Coordinates of C-alpha atoms in Angstrom, one line a residue:
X1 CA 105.0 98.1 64.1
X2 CA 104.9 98.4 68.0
X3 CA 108.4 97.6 69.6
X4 CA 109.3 97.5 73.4
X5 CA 113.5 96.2 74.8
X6 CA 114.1 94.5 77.7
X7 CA 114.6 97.1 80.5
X8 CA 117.3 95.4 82.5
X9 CA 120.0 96.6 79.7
X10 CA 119.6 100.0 80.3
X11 CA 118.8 100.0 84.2
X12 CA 122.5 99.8 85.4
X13 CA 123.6 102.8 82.7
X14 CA 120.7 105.0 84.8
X15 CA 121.5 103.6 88.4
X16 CA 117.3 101.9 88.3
X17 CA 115.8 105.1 87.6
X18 CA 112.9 103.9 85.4
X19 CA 112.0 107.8 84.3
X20 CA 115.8 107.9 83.0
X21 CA 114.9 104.5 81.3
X22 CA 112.0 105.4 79.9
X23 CA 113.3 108.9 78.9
X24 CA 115.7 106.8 76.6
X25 CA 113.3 104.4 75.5
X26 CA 111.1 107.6 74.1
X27 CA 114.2 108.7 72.2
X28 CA 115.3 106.0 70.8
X29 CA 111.6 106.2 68.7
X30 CA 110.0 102.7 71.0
X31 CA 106.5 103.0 72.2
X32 CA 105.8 99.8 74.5
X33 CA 107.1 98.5 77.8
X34 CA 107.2 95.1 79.3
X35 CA 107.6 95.4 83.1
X36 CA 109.4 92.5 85.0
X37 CA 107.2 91.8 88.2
X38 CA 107.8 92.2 91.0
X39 CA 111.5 93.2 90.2
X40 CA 110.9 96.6 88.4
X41 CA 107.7 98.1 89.9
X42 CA 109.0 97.7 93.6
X43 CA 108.5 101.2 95.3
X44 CA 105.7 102.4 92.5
X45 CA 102.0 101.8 92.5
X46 CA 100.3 101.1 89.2
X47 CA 99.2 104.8 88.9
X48 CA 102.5 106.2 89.6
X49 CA 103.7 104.0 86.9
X50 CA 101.4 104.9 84.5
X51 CA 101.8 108.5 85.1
X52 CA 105.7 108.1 84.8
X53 CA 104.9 106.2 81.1
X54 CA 102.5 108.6 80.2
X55 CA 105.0 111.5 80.6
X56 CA 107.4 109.4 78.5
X57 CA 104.5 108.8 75.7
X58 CA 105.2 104.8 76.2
X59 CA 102.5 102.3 76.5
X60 CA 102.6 99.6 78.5
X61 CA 101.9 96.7 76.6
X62 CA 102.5 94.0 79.9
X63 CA 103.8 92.4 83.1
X64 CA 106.1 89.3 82.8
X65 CA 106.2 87.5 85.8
X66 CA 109.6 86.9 87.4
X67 CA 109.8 84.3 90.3
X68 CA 112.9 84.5 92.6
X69 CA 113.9 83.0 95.8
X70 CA 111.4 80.6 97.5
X71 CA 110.3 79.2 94.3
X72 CA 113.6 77.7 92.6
X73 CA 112.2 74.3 92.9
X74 CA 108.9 75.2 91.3
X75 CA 106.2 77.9 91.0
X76 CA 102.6 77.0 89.9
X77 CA 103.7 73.8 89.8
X78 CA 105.7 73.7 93.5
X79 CA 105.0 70.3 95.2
X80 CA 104.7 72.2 98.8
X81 CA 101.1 74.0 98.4
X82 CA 102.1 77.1 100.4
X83 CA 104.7 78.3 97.5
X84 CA 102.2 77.0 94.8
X85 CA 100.1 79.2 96.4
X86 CA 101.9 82.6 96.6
X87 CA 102.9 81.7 93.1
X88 CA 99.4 81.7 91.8
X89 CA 98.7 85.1 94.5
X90 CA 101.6 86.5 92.9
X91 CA 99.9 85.9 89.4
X92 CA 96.5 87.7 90.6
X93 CA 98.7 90.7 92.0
X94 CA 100.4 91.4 89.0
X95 CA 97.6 90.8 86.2
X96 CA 95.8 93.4 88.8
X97 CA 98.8 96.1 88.1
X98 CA 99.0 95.2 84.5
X99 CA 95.1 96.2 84.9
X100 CA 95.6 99.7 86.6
X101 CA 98.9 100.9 84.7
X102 CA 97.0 100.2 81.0
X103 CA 98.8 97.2 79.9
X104 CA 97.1 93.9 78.8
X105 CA 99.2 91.2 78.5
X106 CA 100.4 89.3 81.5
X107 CA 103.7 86.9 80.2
X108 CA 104.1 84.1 82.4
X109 CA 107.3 81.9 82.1
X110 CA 107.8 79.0 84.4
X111 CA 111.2 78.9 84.6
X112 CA 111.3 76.4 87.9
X113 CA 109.0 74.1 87.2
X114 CA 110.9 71.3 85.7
X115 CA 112.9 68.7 86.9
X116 CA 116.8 67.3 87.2
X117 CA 116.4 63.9 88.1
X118 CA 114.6 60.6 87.2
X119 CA 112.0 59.9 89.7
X120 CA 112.0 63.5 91.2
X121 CA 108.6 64.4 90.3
X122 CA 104.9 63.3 90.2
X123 CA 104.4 64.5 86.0
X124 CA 100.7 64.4 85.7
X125 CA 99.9 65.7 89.9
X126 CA 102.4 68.8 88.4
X127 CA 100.6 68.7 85.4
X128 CA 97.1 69.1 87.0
X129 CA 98.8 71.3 89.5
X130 CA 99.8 73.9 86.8
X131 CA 96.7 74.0 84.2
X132 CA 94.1 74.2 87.1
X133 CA 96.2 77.0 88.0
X134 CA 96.1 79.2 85.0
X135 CA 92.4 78.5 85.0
X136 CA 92.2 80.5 88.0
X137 CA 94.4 82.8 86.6
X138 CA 92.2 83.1 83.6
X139 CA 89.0 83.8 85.5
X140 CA 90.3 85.8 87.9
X141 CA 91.4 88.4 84.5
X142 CA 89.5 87.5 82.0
X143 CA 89.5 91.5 80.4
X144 CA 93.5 90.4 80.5
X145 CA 95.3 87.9 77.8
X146 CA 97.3 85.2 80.1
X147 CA 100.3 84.7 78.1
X148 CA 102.3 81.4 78.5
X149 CA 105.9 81.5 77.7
X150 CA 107.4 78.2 77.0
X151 CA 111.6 77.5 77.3
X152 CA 112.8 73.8 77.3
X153 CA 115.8 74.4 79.9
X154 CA 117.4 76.7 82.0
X155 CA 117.6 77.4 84.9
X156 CA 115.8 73.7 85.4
X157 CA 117.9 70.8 82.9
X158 CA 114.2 69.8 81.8
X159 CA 111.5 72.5 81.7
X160 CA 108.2 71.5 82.6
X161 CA 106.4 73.5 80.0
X162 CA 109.9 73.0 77.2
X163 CA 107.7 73.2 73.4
X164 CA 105.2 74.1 71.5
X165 CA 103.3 71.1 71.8
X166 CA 103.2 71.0 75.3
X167 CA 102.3 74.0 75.7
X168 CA 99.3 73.3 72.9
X169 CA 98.2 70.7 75.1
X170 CA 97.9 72.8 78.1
X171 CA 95.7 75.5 75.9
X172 CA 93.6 72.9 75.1
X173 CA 93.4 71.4 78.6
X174 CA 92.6 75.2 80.2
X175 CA 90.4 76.1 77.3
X176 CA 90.1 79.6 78.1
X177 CA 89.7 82.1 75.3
X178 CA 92.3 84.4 77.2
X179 CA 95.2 82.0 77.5
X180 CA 97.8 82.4 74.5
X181 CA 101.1 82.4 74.0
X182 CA 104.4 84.4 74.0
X183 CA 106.8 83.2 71.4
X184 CA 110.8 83.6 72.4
X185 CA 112.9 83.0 69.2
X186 CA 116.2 81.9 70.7
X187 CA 113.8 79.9 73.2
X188 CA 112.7 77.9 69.9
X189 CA 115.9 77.5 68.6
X190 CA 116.9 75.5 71.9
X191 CA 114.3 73.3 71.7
X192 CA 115.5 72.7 67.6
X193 CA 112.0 73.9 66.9
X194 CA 111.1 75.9 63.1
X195 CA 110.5 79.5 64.6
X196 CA 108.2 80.0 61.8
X197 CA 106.1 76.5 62.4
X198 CA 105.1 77.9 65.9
X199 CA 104.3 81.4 64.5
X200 CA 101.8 79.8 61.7
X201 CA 99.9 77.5 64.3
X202 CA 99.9 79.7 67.2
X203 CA 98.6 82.8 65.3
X204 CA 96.5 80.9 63.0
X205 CA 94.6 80.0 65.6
X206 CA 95.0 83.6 67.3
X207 CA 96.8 82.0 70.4
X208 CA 99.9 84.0 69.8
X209 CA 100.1 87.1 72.3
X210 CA 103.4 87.7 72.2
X211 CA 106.7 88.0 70.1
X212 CA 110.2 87.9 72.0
X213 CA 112.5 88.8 69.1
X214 CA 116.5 88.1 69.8
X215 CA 119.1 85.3 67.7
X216 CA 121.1 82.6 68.9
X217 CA 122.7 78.9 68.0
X218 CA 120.2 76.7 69.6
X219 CA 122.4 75.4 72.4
X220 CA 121.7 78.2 74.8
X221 CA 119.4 81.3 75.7
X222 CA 122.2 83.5 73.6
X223 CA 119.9 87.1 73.1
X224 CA 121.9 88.1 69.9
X225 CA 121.0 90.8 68.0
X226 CA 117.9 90.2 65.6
X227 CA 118.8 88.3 62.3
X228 CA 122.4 87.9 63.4
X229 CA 122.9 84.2 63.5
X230 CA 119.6 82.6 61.5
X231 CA 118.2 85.9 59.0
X232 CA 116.6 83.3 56.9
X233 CA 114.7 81.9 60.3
X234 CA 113.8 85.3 61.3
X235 CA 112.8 86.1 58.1
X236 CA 110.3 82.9 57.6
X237 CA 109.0 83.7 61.4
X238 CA 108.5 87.6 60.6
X239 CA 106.7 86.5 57.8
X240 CA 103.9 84.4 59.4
X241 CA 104.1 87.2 62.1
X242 CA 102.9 89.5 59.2
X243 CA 100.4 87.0 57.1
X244 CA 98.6 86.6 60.4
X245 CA 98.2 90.7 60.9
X246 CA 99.6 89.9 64.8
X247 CA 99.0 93.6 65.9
X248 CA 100.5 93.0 69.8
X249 CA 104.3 94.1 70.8
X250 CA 107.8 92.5 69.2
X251 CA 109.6 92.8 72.0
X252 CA 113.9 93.0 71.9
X253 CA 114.7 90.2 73.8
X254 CA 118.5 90.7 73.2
X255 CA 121.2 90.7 75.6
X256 CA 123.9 93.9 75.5
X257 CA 126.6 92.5 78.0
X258 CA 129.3 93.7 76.1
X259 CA 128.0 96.3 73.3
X260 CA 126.2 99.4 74.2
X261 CA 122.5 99.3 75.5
X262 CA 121.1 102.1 73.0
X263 CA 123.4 101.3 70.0
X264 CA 122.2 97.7 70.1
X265 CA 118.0 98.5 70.9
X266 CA 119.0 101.2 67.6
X267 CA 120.3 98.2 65.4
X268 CA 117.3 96.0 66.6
X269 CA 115.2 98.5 65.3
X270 CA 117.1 98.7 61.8
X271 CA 117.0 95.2 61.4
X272 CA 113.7 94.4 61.9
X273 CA 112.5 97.0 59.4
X274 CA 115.1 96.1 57.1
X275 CA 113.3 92.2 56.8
X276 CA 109.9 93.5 56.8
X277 CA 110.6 95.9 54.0
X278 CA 112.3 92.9 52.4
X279 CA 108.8 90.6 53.3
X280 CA 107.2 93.6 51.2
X281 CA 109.6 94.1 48.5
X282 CA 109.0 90.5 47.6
X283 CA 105.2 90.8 48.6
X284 CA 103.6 88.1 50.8
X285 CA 101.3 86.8 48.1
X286 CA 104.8 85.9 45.9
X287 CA 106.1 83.9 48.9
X288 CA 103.3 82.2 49.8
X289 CA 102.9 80.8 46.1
X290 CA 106.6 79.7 46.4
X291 CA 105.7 78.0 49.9
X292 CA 102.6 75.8 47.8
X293 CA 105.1 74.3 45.6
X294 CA 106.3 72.8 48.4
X295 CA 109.8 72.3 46.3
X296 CA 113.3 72.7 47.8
X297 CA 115.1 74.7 44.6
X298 CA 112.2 76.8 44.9
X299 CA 112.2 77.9 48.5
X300 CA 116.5 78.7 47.9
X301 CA 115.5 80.5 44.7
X302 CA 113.1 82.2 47.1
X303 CA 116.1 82.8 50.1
X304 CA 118.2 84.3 46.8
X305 CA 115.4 87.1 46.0
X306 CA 116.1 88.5 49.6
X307 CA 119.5 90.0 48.7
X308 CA 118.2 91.2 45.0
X309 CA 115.4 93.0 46.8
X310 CA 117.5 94.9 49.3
X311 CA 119.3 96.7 46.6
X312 CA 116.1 98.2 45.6

């Protein structure tokens, strides 16, 4: 199982130094790293970075972007052409540095484009806007998978790209064989989404490139710790994760504001191998003949075994 955290938790413990950050991430037994960009590679080139993973024997799996600043009414999808533009340059740059520090996966949310207000924006001129521009995206990297990551608010009231069927649509209009997408479970639960349902479709039809892995109530971008608040959820979604043999990065996309940066990544950890021993100890083929019965009492009868097969 590879594993990566979010490295903003730890960076204010080591005062932003990334080798003290990835010193920690070596001990605490991850393997992967997910890079912010531009935020966390300012001040290191791509070989410098992959020289500083390499002497922490991390991997790095990929870049997210992060857009800041002149782009908090819209990125890709900006209606002034100059910030559309240096959104999709920024795009280019840092699928380039994914390239040169060994990663392959470049995440990109679109946390600004969306919309407030009736009336404030042109739907299908944004729409257009934002799919011709991950087809440029897509052929400028094509050795690269272009990862959408979809969130139906914050910091925007609407998100642009808000649910899985959107953002089905928009694979389908780009139609590129190296645009997929990154899953975010408390992301899901905000948009009262099945965490699960998306995990089956997207890696059925190997779309899905990504796993953000956290816990929450559905009414906000919580980051709880992993099978904190839904276990049953996480459970159904870790099991479609498995069935489907998705052999990228589950990435802790958890939130330590309070509660200590290395104890929580450590309890991550547990819990995630708690459920997929659990998966095993009840073997998928078992829970997969309890899903074709397609019967209520069944699937609780199923939910029950859980406990009796943590005991073994």
């Amino acid at each position: 199982m590879k594993l990566a955290t979010r490295i903003n938790s730890f960076l204010p413990i080591y005062e932003h130094d990334l080798g003290k950050v990835f010193k920690s991430f070596n001990e605490l037994g991850l393997g992967y790293v997910d890079l912010n960009y531009p935020e966390h590679v300012e001040g290191l080139d791509a070989l410098a970075m992959k020289k500083l993973l390499d002497d922490n024997q991390l991997k790095l799996n990929g870049v997210a972007l992060r857009f800041r600043n002149e782009f908090i009414n819209g990125e890709l999808g900006n209606a002034d052409a100059e910030v559309a533009g240096h959104a999709l340059e920024l795009c280019k740059e840092a699928a380039d540095y994914c390239r040169e520090s060994g990663g392959k996966v470049v995440t990109i949310w679109l946390g600004f484009d969306g919309f407030d207000y009736s009336f404030q924006i042109n739907y299908q001129k944004v729409w257009n806007q934002i799919r011709d521009a991950f087809i440029e995206i897509a052929d400028y990297a094509p050795d690269l998978q272009i990862s959408i990551e979809y969130k139906p608010f914050q910091p925007r009231a609407y998100a642009f790209i808000d649910s899985m069927g959107v953002t089905g649509m928009m694979l389908n209009e780009i139609n590129r064989k190296n645009v997929g997408v990154t899953l975010d479970y408390c992301h899901m639960l905000m948009k009262h989404e099945n965490p699960a349902f998306a995990a089956d479709i997207f890696a059925g039809q190997g779309k899905l490139y990504g796993v953000h892995l956290n816990d929450g109530y559905g009414l906000n971008d919580d980051g709880l710790m992993i099978g904190t608040a839904t276990p049953f959820k996480t459970l159904e979604f870790l099991y479609y994760v498995k069935k489907h043999n998705f052999d990228g990065v589950i990435y802790f996309d958890t939130f330590p504001i309070i509660e200590h940066a290395s104890r929580e990544c450590e309890q991550n950890m547990k819990m995630i191998r708690l459920f997929d021993q659990l998966i095993d100890n009840v073997g998928l083929d078992h829970i997969q003949s309890i899903i074709d019965q397609n019967d209520a009492v069944a699937a609780s009868e199923l939910m029950a075994s859980f406990f009796s097969a943590s005991v073994k």
